[in-house]
XYZ file of N, CA and C in Angstrom:
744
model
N 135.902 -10.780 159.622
C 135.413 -9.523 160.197
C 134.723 -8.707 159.108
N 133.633 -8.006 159.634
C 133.082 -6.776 158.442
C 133.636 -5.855 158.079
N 133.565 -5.808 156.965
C 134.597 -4.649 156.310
C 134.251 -3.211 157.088
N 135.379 -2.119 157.055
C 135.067 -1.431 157.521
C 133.947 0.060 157.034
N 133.054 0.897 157.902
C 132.597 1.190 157.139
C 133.586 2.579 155.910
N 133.265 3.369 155.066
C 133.680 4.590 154.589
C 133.521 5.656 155.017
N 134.163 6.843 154.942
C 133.408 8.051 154.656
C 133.527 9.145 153.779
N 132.752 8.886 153.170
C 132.481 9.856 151.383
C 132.275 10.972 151.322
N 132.979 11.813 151.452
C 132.698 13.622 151.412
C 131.307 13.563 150.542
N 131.254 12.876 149.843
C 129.592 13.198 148.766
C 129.399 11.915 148.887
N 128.061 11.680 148.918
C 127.492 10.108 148.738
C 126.492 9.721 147.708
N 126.544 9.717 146.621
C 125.802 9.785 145.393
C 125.566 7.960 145.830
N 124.549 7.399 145.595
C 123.557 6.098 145.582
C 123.485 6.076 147.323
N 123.771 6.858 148.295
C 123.565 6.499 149.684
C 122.009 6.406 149.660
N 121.672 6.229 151.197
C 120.269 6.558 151.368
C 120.071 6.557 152.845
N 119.431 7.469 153.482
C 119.338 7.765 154.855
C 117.454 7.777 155.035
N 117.280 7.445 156.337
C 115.913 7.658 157.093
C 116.258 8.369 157.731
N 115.466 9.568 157.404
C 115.292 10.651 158.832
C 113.354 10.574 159.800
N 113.644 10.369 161.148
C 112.368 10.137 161.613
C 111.993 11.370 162.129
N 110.785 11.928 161.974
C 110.364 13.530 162.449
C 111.152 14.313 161.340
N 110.894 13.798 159.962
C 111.839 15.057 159.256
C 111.146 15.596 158.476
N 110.121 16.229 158.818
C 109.201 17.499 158.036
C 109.129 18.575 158.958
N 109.987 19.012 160.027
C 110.499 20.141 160.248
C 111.393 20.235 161.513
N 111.901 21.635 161.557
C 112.956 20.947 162.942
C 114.264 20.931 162.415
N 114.630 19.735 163.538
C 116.123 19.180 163.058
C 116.092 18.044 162.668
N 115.115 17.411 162.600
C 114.717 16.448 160.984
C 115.122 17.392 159.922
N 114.017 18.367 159.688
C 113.929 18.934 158.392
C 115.662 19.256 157.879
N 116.024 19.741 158.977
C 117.071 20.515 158.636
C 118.407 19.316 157.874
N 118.415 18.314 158.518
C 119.014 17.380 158.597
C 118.639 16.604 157.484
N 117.132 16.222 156.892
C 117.167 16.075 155.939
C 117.684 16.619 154.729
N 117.649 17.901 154.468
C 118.385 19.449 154.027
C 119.783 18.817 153.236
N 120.593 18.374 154.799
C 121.637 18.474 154.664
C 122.410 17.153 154.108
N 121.214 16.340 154.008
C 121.368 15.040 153.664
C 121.151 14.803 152.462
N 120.597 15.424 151.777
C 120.413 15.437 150.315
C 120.875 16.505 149.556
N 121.540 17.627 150.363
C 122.683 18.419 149.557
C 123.994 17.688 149.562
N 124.089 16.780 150.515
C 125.455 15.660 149.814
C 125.531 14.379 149.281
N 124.249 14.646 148.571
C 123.859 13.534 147.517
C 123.191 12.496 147.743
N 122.665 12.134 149.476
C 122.083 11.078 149.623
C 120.443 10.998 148.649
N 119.968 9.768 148.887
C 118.665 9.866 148.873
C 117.536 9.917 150.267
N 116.669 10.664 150.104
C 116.400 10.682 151.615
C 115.128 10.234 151.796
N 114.452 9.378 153.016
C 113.334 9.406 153.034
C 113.229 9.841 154.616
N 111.731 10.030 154.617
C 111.191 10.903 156.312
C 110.018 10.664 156.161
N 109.868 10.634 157.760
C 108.437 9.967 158.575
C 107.894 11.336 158.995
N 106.607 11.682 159.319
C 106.192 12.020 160.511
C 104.410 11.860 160.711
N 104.370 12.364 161.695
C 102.563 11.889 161.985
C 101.475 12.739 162.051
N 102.208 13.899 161.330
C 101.227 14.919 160.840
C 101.055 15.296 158.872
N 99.905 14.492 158.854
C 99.699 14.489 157.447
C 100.106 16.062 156.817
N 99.226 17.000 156.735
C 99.458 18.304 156.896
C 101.152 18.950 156.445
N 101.566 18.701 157.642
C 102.860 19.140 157.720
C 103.758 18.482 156.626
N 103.464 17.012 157.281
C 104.543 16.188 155.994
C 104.303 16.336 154.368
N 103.076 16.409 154.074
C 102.470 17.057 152.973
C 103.250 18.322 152.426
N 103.052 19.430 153.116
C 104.054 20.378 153.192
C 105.306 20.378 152.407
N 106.299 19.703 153.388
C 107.403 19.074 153.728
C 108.094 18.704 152.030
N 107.033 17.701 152.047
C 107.702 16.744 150.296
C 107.531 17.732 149.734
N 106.442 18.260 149.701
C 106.144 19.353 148.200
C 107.225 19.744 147.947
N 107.859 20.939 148.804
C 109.086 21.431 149.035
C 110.449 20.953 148.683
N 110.519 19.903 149.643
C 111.575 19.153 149.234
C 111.685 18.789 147.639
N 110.322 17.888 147.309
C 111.015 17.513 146.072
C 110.832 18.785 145.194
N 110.606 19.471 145.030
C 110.646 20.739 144.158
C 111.989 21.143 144.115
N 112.847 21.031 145.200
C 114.523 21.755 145.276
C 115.385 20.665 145.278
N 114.846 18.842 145.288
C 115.480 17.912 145.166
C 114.227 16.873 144.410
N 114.457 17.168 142.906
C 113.340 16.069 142.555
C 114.162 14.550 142.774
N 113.324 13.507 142.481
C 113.273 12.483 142.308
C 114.170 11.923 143.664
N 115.083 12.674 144.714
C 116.073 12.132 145.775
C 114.957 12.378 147.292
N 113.888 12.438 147.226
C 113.258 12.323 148.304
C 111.640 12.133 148.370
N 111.642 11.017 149.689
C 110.019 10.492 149.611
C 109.460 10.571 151.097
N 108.169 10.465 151.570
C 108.197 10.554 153.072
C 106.877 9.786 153.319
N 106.928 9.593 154.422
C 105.474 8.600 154.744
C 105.117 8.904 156.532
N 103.590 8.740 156.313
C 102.998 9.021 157.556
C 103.801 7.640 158.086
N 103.940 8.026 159.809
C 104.313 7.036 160.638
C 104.293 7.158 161.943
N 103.584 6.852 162.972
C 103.791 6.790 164.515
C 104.777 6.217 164.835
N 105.737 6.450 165.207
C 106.954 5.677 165.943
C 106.719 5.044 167.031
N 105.540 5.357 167.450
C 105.203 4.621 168.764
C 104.476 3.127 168.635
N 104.291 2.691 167.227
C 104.129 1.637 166.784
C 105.104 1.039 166.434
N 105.726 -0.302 166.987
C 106.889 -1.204 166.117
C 106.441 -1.333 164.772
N 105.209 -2.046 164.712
C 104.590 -2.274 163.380
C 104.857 -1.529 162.673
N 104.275 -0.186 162.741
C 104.634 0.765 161.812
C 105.892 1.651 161.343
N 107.010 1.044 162.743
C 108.348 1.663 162.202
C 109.198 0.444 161.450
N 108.443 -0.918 161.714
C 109.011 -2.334 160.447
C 108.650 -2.154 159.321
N 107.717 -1.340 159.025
C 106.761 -1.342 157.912
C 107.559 -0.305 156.942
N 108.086 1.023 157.729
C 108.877 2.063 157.407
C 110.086 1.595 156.739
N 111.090 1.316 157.428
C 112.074 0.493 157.250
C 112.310 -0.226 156.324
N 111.198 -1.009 156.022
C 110.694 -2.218 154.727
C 111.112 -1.540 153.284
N 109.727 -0.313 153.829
C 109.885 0.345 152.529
C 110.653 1.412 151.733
N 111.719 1.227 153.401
C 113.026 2.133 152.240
C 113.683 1.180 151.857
N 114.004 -0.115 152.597
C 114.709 -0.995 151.614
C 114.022 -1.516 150.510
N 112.966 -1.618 150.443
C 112.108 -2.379 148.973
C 112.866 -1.048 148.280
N 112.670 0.141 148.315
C 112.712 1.050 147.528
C 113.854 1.722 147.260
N 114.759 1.500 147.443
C 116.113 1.706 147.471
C 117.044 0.783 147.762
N 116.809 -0.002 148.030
C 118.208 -1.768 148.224
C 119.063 -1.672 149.425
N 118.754 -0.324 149.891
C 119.998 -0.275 151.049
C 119.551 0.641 152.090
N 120.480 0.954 153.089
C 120.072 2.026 154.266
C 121.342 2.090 154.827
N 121.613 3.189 154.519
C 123.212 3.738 155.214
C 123.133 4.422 156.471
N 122.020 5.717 156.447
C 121.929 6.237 157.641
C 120.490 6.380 158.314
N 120.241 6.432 159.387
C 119.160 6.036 159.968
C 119.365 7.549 161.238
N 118.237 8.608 161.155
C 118.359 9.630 162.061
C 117.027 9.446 162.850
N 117.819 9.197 164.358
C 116.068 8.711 164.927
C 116.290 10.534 165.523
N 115.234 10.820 165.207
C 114.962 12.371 165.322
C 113.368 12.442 166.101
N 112.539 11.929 165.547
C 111.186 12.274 165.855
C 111.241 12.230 167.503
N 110.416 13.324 168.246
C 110.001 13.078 169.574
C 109.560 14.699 170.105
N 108.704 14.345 171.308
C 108.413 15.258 171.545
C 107.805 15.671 173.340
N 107.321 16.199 173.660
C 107.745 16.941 175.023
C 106.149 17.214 175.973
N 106.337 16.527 176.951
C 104.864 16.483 177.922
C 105.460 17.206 178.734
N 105.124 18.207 179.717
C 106.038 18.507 181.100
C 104.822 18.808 181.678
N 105.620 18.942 183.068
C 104.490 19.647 184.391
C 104.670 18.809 185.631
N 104.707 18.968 186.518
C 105.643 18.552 188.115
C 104.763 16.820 187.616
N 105.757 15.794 188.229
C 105.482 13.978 188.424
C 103.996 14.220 188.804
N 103.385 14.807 189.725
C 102.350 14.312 190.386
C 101.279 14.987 189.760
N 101.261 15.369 188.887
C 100.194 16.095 187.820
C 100.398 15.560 186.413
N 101.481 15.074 186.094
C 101.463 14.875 184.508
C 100.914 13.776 184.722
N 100.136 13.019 183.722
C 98.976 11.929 183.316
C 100.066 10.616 182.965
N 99.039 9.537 183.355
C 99.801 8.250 182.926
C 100.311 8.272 181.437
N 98.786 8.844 180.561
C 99.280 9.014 179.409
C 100.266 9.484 178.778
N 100.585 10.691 179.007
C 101.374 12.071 178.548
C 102.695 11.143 179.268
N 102.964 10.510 180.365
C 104.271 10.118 180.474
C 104.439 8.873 179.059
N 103.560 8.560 178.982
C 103.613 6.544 178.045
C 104.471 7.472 176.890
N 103.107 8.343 176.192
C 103.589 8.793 174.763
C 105.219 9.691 174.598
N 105.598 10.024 175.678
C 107.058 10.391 175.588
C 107.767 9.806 175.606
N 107.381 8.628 176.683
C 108.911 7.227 176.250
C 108.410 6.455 175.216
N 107.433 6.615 174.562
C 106.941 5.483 173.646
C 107.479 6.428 172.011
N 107.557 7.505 172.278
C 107.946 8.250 170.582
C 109.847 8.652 170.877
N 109.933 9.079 172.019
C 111.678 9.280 172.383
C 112.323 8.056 172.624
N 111.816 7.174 173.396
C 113.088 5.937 173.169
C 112.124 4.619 172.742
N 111.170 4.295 172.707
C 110.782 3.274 172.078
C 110.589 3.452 170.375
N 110.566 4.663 170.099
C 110.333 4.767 168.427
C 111.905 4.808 168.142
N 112.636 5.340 168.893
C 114.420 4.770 168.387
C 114.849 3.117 168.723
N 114.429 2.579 169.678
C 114.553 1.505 169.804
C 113.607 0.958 168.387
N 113.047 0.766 168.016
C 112.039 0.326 167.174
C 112.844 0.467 165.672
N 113.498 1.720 165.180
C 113.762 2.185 164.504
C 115.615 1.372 164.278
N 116.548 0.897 165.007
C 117.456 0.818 165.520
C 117.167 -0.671 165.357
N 116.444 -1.577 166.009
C 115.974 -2.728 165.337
C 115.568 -3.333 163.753
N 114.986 -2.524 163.383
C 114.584 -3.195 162.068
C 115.611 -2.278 161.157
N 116.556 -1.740 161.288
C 117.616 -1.396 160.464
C 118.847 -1.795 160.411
N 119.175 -2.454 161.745
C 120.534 -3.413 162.136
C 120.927 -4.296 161.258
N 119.609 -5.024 160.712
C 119.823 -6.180 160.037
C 120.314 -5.859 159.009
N 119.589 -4.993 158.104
C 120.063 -4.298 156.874
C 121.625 -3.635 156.777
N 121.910 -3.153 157.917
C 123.187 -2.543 157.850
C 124.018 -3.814 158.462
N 123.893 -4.525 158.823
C 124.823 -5.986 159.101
C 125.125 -6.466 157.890
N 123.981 -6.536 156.905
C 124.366 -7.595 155.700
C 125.320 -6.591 155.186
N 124.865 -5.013 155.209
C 126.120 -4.357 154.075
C 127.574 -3.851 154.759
N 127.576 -4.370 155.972
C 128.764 -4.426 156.449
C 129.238 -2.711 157.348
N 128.583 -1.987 157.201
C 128.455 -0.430 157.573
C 127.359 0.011 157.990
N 127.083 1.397 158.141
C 126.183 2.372 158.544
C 126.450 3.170 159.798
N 125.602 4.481 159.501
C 125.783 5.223 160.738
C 123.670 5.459 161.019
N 124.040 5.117 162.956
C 122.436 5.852 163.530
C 122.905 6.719 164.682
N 122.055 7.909 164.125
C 122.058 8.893 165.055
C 121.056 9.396 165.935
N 121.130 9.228 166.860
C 120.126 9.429 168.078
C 120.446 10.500 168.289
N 118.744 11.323 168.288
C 119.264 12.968 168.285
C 118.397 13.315 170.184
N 119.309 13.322 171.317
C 118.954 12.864 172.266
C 118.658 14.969 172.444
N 119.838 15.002 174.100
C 119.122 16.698 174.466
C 120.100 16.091 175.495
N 121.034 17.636 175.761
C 121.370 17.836 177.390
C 120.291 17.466 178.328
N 118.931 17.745 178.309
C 118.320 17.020 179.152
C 118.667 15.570 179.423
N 119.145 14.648 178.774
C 119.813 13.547 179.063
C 120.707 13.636 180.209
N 121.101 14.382 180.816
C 122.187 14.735 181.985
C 121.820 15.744 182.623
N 120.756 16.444 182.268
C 120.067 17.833 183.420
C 118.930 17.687 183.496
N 118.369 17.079 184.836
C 117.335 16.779 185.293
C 116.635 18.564 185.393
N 115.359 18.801 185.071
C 114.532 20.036 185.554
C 113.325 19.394 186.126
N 112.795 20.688 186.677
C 111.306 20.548 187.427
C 110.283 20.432 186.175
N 109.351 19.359 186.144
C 108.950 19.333 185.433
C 108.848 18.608 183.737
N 110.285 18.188 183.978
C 110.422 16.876 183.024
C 110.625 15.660 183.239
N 109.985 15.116 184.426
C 110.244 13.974 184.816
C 110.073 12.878 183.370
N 109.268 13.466 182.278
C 108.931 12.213 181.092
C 109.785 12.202 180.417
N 110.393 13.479 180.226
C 111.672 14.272 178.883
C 112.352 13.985 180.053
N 112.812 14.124 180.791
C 114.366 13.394 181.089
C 114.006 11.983 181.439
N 113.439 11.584 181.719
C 113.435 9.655 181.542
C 113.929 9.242 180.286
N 112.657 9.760 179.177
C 113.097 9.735 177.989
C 114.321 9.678 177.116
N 114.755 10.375 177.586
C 116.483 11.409 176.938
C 117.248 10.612 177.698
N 117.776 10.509 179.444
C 118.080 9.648 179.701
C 118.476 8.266 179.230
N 117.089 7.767 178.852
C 117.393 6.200 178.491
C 117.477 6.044 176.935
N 117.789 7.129 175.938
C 117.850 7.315 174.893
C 119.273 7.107 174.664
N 119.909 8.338 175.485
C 121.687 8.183 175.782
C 121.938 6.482 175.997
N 121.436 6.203 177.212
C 122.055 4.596 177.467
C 121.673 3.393 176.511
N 120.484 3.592 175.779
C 120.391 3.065 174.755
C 121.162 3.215 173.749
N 121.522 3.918 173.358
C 122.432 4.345 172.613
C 124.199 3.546 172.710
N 124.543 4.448 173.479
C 125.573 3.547 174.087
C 125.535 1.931 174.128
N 124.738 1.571 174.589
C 124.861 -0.019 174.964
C 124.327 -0.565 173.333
N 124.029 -0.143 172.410
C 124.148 -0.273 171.139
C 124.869 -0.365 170.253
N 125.890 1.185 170.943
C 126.844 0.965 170.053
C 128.055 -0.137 170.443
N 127.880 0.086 171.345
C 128.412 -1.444 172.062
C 128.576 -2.818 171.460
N 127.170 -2.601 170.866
C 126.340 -4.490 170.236
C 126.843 -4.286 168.954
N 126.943 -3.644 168.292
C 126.751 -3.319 166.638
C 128.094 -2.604 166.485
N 128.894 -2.188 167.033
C 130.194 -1.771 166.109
C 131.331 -2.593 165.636
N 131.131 -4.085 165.931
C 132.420 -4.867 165.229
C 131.350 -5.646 163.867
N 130.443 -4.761 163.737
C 129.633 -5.340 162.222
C 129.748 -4.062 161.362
N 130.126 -3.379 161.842
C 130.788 -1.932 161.057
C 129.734 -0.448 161.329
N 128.779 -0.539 161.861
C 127.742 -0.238 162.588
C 128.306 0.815 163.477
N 127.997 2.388 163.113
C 128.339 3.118 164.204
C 127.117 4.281 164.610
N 127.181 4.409 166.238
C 125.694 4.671 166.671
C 126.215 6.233 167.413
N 125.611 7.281 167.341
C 126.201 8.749 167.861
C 125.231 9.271 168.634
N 124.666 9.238 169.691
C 124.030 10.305 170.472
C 124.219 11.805 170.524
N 122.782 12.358 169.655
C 124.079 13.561 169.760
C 123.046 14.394 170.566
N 124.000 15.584 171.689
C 122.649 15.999 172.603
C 122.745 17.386 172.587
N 121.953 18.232 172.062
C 121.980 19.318 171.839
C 121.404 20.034 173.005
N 121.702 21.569 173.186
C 120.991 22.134 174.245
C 119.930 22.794 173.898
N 119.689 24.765 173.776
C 118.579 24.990 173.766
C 118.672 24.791 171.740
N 117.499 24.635 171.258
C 117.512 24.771 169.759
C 116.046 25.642 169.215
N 116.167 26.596 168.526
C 115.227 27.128 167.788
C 114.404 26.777 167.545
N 113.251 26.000 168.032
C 112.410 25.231 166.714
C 110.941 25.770 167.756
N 109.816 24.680 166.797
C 108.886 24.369 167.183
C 108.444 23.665 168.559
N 109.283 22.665 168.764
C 109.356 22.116 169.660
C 108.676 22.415 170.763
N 107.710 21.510 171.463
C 106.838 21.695 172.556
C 105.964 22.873 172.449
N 105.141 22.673 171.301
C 104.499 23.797 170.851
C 104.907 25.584 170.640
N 106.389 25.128 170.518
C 106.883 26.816 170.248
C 107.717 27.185 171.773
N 107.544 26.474 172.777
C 108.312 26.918 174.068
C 109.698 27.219 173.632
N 110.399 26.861 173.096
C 111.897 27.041 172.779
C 112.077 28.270 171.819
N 110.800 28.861 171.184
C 111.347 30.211 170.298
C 111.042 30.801 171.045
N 112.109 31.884 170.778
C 112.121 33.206 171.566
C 112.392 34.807 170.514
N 111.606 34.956 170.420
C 111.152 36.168 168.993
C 112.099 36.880 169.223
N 113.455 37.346 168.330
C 114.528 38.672 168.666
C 116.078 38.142 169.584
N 115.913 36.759 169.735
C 116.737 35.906 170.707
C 117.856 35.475 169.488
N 118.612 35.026 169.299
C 119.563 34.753 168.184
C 120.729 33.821 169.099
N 120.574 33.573 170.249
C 121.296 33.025 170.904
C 121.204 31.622 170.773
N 120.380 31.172 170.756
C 119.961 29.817 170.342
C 120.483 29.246 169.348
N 120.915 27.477 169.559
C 121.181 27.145 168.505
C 120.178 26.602 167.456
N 120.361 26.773 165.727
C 120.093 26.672 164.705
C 119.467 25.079 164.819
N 118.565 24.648 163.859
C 118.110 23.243 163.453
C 119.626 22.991 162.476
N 119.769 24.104 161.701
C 121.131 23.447 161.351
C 122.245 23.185 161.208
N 122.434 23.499 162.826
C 123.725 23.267 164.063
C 123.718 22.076 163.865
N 122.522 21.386 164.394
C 122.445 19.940 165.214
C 122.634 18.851 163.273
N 122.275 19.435 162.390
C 122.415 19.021 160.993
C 123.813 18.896 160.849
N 124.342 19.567 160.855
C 126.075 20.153 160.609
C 126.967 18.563 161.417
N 126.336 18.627 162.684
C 127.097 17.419 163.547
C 126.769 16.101 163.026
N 125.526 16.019 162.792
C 125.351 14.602 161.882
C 126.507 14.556 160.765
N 126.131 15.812 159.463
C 127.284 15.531 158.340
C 128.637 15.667 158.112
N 129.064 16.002 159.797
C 130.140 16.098 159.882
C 130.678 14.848 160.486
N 130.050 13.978 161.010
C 130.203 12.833 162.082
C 130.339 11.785 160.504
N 129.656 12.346 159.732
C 129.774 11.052 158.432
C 131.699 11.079 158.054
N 131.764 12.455 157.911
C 133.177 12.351 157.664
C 134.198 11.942 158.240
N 133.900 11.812 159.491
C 135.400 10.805 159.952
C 135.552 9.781 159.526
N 136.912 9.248 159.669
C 137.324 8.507 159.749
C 136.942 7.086 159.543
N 136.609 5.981 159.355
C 136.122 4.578 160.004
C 136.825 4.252 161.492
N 138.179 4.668 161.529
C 138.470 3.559 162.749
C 138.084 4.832 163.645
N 137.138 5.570 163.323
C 137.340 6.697 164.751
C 135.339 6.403 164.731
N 135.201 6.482 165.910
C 133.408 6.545 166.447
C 132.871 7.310 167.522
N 132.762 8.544 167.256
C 132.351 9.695 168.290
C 130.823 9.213 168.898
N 130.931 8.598 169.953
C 129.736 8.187 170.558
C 128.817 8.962 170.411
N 128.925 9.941 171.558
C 128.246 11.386 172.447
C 129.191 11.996 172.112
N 127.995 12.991 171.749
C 128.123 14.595 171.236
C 127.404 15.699 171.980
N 128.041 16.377 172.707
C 127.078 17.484 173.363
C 127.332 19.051 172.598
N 126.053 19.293 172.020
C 126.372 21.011 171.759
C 125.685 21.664 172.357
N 126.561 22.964 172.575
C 125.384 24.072 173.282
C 125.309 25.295 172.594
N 124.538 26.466 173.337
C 124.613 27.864 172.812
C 126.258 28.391 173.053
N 126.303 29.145 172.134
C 128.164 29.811 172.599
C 127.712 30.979 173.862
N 126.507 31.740 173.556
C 126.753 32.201 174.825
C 124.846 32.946 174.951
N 124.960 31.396 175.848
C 123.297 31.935 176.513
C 123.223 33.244 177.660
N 121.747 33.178 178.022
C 121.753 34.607 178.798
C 122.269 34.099 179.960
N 123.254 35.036 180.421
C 123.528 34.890 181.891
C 122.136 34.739 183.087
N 122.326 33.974 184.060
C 121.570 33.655 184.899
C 121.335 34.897 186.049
C-alpha cells in the first residue's frame, strides 16, 4: 500500500500549482501558500495581469515563485504546465484547480460558444489539470487537489445554465476522483464557496461599502487548513458561506 500522505504545519521543499492565481482566490491562495513555505507556481491567460502578479509576488517571496501563461481549456497546454513544474522542481504536492470563469443570461440566448468556454475552463481545465498530476503524485505516494467549485454546484439560478453545469460537474468530478486516487495517498477537496469579493464575472460580485461578503482569503484559509489534517481524515466537500448576508 502507499504510504500515507503527511501534514506539515510548514512545508519548506513542498511545491503547489495554483491555476488562475494572479488574482482572486488563486492570488490569495497562492499568498497563503508560500507564507507556509511552499514553492509556488501559477497559470493564467492574461499576460498583463500575470505579469503584474509575479512582479509582486516575487518581490515579497523571491526565488519561491514562478508563473506561466496558460489556457486551461487546452489539455496540451495544461500537460505542458504540469511538465514544467515537475522539470522544475522534482515534485508536486498540491495542485489548486482555481482558474474559471462566468457566461450567464437565460439557456435560450446564451451562445454555443459562451456555454463551450465555461465547461471547457471550469471542468475540463480541472479535469485536464487532475490528469497530468495524478501520475506525479502516485509515484510520491501523497498529495492534495483542490477543486475550488461554488454553491452554485447545488443552487441552480436563472441564468446560469453554463455556471451551474459547470460547478455541478466539477463537484461530481471531484468526488468520483477522489474515489479513484485515495488508496494511492491522493486526497481531492471540493471546496464550494458562496458569495466572494472578487473580480469575478467582470466585477458582478463587488459590492462597494458591502463587507458582508466573503474574503479571497476565506476560501485560502480552507485550502491551508485542509493541509493540516490529519492523513487518515479526507474532507471531501466543503461548503462556505457569508455569516450573515442581506436578508431577502
Amino acid at each position: 500500500m502507499s504510504p500515507a500522505p503527511s501534514s506539515p504545519a510548514s512545508s519548506p521543499g513542498r511545491v503547489a500549482l495554483v491555476t488562475g492565481g494572479s488574482r482572486g482566490i488563486g492570488r490569495a491562495t497562492a499568498e497563503s501558500l508560500l507564507d507556509r513555505g511552499f514553492r509556488v507556481f501559477f497559470c493564467g491567460r492574461s499576460p498583463d495581469v500575470l505579469a503584474a502578479a509575479q512582479q509582486e509576488l516575487s518581490q515579497r517571496y523571491p526565488g519561491k515563485v514562478a508563473s506561466r501563461l496558460c489556457d486551461v481549456r487546452s489539455q496540451t497546454a495544461v500537460e505542458e504546465l504540469v511538465a514544467w513544474v515537475e522539470a522544475e522542481s522534482g515534485r508536486l504536492d498540491v495542485v489548486v484547480n482555481n482558474a474559471g470563469l462566468g457566461r450567464f443570461g437565460p439557456v435560450d440566448e446564451l451562445s454555443g460558444d459562451d456555454f463551450r468556454e465555461v465547461i471547457e475552463t471550469n471542468l475540463l481545465g480541472a479535469f485536464y489539470a487532475i490528469h497530468a498530476a495524478a501520475p506525479i503524485m502516485k509515484r510520491q505516494g501523497e498529495g492534495w487537489i483542490f477543486n475550488i467549485a461554488s454553491l452554485a454546484a447545488k443552487n441552480p439560478f436563472a441564468g446560469g445554465a453554463a455556471y451551474n453545469a459547470s460547478k455541478f460537474g466539477l463537484v461530481g468530478m471531484s468526488e468520483a476522483a477522489m474515489l479513484d486516487l485515495r488508496q494511492f495517498g491522493i486526497r481531492i477537496a471540493a471546496i464550494c464557496p458562496g458569495s466572494v469579493d472578487t473580480d469575478f464575472g467582470g466585477g458582478m460580485m463587488r459590492s462597494p461599502g458591502a463587507t458582508w461578503r466573503l474574503a479571497p482569503e476565506d476560501i485560502a484559509r480552507v485550502v491551508t487548513d485542509l493541509l493540516d489534517f490529519p492523513a487518515r481524515a479526507l474532507p471531501s466537500l466543503i461548503e462556505i458561506r457569508p455569516t450573515r448576508p442581506p436578508q431577502k
